[in-house]
Coordinates of C-alpha atoms in Angstrom, one line a residue:
X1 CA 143.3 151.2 137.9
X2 CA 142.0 155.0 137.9
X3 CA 138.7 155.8 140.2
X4 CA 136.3 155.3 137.9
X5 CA 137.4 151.7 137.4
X6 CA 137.4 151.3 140.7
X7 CA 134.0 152.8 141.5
X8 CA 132.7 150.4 138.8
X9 CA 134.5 147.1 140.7
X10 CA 133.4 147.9 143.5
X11 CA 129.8 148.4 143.0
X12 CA 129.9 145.6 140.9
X13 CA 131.2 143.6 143.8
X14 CA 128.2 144.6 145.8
X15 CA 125.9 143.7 143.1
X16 CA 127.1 139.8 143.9
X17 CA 127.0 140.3 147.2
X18 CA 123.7 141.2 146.7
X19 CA 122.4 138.1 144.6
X20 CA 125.0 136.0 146.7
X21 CA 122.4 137.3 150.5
X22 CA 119.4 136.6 148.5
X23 CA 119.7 133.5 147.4
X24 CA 121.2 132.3 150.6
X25 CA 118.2 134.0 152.2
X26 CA 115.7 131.9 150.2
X27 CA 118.2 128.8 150.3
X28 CA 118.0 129.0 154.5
X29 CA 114.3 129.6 154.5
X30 CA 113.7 126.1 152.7
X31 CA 116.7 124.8 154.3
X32 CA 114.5 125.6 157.6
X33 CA 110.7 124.2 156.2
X34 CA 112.8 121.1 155.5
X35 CA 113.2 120.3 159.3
X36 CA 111.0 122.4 161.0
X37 CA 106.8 123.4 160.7
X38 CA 106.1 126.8 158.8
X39 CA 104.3 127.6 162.2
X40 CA 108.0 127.9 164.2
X41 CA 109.5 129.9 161.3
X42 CA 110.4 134.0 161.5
X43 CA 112.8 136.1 160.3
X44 CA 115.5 136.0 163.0
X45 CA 115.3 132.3 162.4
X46 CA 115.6 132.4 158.7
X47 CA 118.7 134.8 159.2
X48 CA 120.2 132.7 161.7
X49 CA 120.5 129.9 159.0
X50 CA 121.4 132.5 156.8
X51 CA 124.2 133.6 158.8
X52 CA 123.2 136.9 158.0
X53 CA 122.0 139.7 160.4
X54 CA 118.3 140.6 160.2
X55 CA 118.9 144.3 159.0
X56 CA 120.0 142.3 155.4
X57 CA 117.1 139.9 155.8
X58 CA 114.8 143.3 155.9
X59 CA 116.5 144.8 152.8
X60 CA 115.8 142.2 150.8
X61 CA 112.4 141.3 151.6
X62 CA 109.5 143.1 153.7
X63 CA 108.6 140.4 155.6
X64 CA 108.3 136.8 156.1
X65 CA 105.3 136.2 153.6
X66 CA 107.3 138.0 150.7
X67 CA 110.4 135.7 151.4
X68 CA 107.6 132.5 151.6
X69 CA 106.2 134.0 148.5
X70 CA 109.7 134.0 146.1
X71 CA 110.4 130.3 147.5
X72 CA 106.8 129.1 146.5
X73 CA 107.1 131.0 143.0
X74 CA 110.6 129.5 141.9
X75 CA 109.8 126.0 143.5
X76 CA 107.0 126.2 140.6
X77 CA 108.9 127.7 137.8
X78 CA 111.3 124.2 139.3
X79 CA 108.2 121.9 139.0
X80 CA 107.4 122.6 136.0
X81 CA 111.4 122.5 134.5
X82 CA 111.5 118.8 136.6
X83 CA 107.9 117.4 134.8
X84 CA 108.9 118.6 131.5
X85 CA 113.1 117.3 131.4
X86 CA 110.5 113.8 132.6
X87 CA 108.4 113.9 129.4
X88 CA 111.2 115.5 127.4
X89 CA 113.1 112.1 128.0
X90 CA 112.9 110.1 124.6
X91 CA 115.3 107.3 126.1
X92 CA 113.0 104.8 127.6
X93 CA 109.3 104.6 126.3
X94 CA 107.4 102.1 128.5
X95 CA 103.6 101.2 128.6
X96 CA 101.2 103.8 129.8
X97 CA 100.8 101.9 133.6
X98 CA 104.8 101.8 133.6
X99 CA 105.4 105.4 132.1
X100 CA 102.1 106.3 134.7
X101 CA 104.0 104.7 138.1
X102 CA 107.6 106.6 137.0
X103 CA 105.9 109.9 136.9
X104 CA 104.1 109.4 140.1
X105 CA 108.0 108.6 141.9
X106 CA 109.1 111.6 140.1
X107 CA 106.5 113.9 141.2
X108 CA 106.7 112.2 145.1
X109 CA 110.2 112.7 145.2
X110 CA 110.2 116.1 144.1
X111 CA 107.1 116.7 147.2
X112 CA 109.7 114.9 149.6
X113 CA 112.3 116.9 149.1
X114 CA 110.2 119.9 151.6
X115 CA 106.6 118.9 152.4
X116 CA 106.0 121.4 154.6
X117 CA 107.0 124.2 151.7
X118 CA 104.5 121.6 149.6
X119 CA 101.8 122.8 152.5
X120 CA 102.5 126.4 152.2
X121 CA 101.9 126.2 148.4
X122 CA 98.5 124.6 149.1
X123 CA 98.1 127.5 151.9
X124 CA 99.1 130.5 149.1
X125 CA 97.7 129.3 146.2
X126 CA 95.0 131.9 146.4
X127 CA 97.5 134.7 147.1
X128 CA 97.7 137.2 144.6
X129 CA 101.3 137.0 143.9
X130 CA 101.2 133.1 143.9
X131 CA 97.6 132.3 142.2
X132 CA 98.9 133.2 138.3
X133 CA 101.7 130.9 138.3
X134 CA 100.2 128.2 140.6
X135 CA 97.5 128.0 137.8
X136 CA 99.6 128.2 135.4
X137 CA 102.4 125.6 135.9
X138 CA 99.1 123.0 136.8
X139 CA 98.0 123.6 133.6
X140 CA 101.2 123.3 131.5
X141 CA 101.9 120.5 133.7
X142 CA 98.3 118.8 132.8
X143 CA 99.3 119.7 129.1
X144 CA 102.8 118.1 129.4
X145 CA 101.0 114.6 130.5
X146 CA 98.1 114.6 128.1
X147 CA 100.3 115.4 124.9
X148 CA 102.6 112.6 126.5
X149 CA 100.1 109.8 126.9
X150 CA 97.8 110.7 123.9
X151 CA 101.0 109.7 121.4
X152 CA 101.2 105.9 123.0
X153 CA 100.4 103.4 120.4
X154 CA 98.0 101.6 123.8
X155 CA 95.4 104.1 122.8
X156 CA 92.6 103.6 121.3
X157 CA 90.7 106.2 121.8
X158 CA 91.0 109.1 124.6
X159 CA 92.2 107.4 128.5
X160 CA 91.1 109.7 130.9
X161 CA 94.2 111.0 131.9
X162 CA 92.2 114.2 133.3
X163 CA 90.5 111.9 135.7
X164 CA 93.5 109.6 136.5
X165 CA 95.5 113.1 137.1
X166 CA 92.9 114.7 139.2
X167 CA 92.3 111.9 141.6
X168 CA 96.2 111.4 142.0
X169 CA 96.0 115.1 142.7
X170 CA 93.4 114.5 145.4
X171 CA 94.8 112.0 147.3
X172 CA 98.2 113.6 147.5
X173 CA 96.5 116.8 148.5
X174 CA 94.4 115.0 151.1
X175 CA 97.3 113.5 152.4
X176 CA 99.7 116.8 152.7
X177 CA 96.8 119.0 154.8
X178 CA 95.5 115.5 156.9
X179 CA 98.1 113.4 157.4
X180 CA 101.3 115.0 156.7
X181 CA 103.6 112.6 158.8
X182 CA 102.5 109.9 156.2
X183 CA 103.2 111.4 153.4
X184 CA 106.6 109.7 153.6
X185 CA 105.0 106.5 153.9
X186 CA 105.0 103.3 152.1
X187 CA 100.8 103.4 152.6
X188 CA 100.8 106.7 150.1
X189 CA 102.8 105.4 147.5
X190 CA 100.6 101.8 147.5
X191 CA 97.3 104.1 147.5
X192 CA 98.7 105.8 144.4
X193 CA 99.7 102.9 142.5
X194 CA 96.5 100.9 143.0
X195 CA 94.8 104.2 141.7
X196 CA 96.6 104.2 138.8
X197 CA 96.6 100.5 138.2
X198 CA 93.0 100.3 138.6
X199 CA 92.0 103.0 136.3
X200 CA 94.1 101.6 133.2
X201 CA 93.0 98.2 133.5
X202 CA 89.6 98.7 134.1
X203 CA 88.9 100.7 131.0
X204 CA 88.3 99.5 128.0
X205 CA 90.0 101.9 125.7
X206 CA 93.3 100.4 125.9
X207 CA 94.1 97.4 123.4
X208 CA 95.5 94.8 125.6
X209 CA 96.1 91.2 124.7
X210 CA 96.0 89.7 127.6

């Protein structure tokens, strides 16, 4: 191997190092909001669980908000791959109350999985660098559901799924900034279902033959 091989493995091998301490950067920080409150967490934390020394931490991000910002950004870009491999799914077609109530678990476990990174992308949603794909990935996500639901054969006419969707919305929003510590809880997911239940068989624009 002459020098100019070399040169070019080696800075190759730091270009993998590179991805290899900013992923784990990011990986920590949620690792960290999974277990802890975004109020205890700084960057000496965040490279603790790294296992990297703050100096890297500082060359890869500028602070603590740009690091918050990234994780935010790609737990999106994830949302919105998670909702559409749901709708994408051709191998069980249920009624619209069954199909409704599977959705909900999928988008509850997905909030489970870090609630407290769910209250920081309440808490940036406004921020410059969040606010595009926030409004974004809601409305591709309201898109992926309404070309879902129109195409059941129980439809007569337009459900209100914009209406179902949006007070779903509410109630899990209410609960993550209110009442965080139940978001876990078995009274969320009975508020939910009764919300969805109660708006599908109270109107009259699905053919039932009960």
């Amino acid at each position: 191997m002459n020098t100019e091989e070399k040169k070019d493995l080696t800075h190759k091998n730091e270009q993998v190092r590179t991805v290899v301490t900013h992923k784990c950067i990011l990986k920590a920080t949620d690792l960290f909001l999974q277990q802890n409150p975004a109020s205890k967490l700084t960057t000496n934390k965040i490279a603790r669980v790294a296992g990297v020394s703050i100096g890297s931490v500082y060359n890869h991000f500028k602070n603590k908000d740009e690091i918050l910002i990234e994780l935010i950004n790609n737990q999106l870009d994830e949302d919105l791959i998670t909702y559409g491999n749901f709708f994408n799914d051709e191998s069980k077609r249920e009624t619209i109350e069954e199909e409704f109530h599977k959705f909900l678990k999928v988008v509850l476990d997905n909030y489970r999985r870090n609630i407290e990174l769910r209250r920081l992308i309440i808490f940036y949603k406004r921020h410059p660098s969040v606010e595009k794909k926030f409004v974004y990935v809601n409305r591709a996500t309201q898109t992926l559901i309404e070309d879902h639901f129109y195409q059941s054969s129980e439809i007569k006419s337009e459900l209100p799924i914009d209406i179902i969707v949006s007070s779903l919305r509410g109630v899990i929003r209410y609960y993550l900034e209110f009442c965080p510590e139940k978001f876990g809880s078995f009274e969320l997911d009975r508020e939910l279902d009764i919300l969805i239940s109660s708006y599908i068989k109270n109107s009259h624009l699905i053919d039932r033959h009960d």
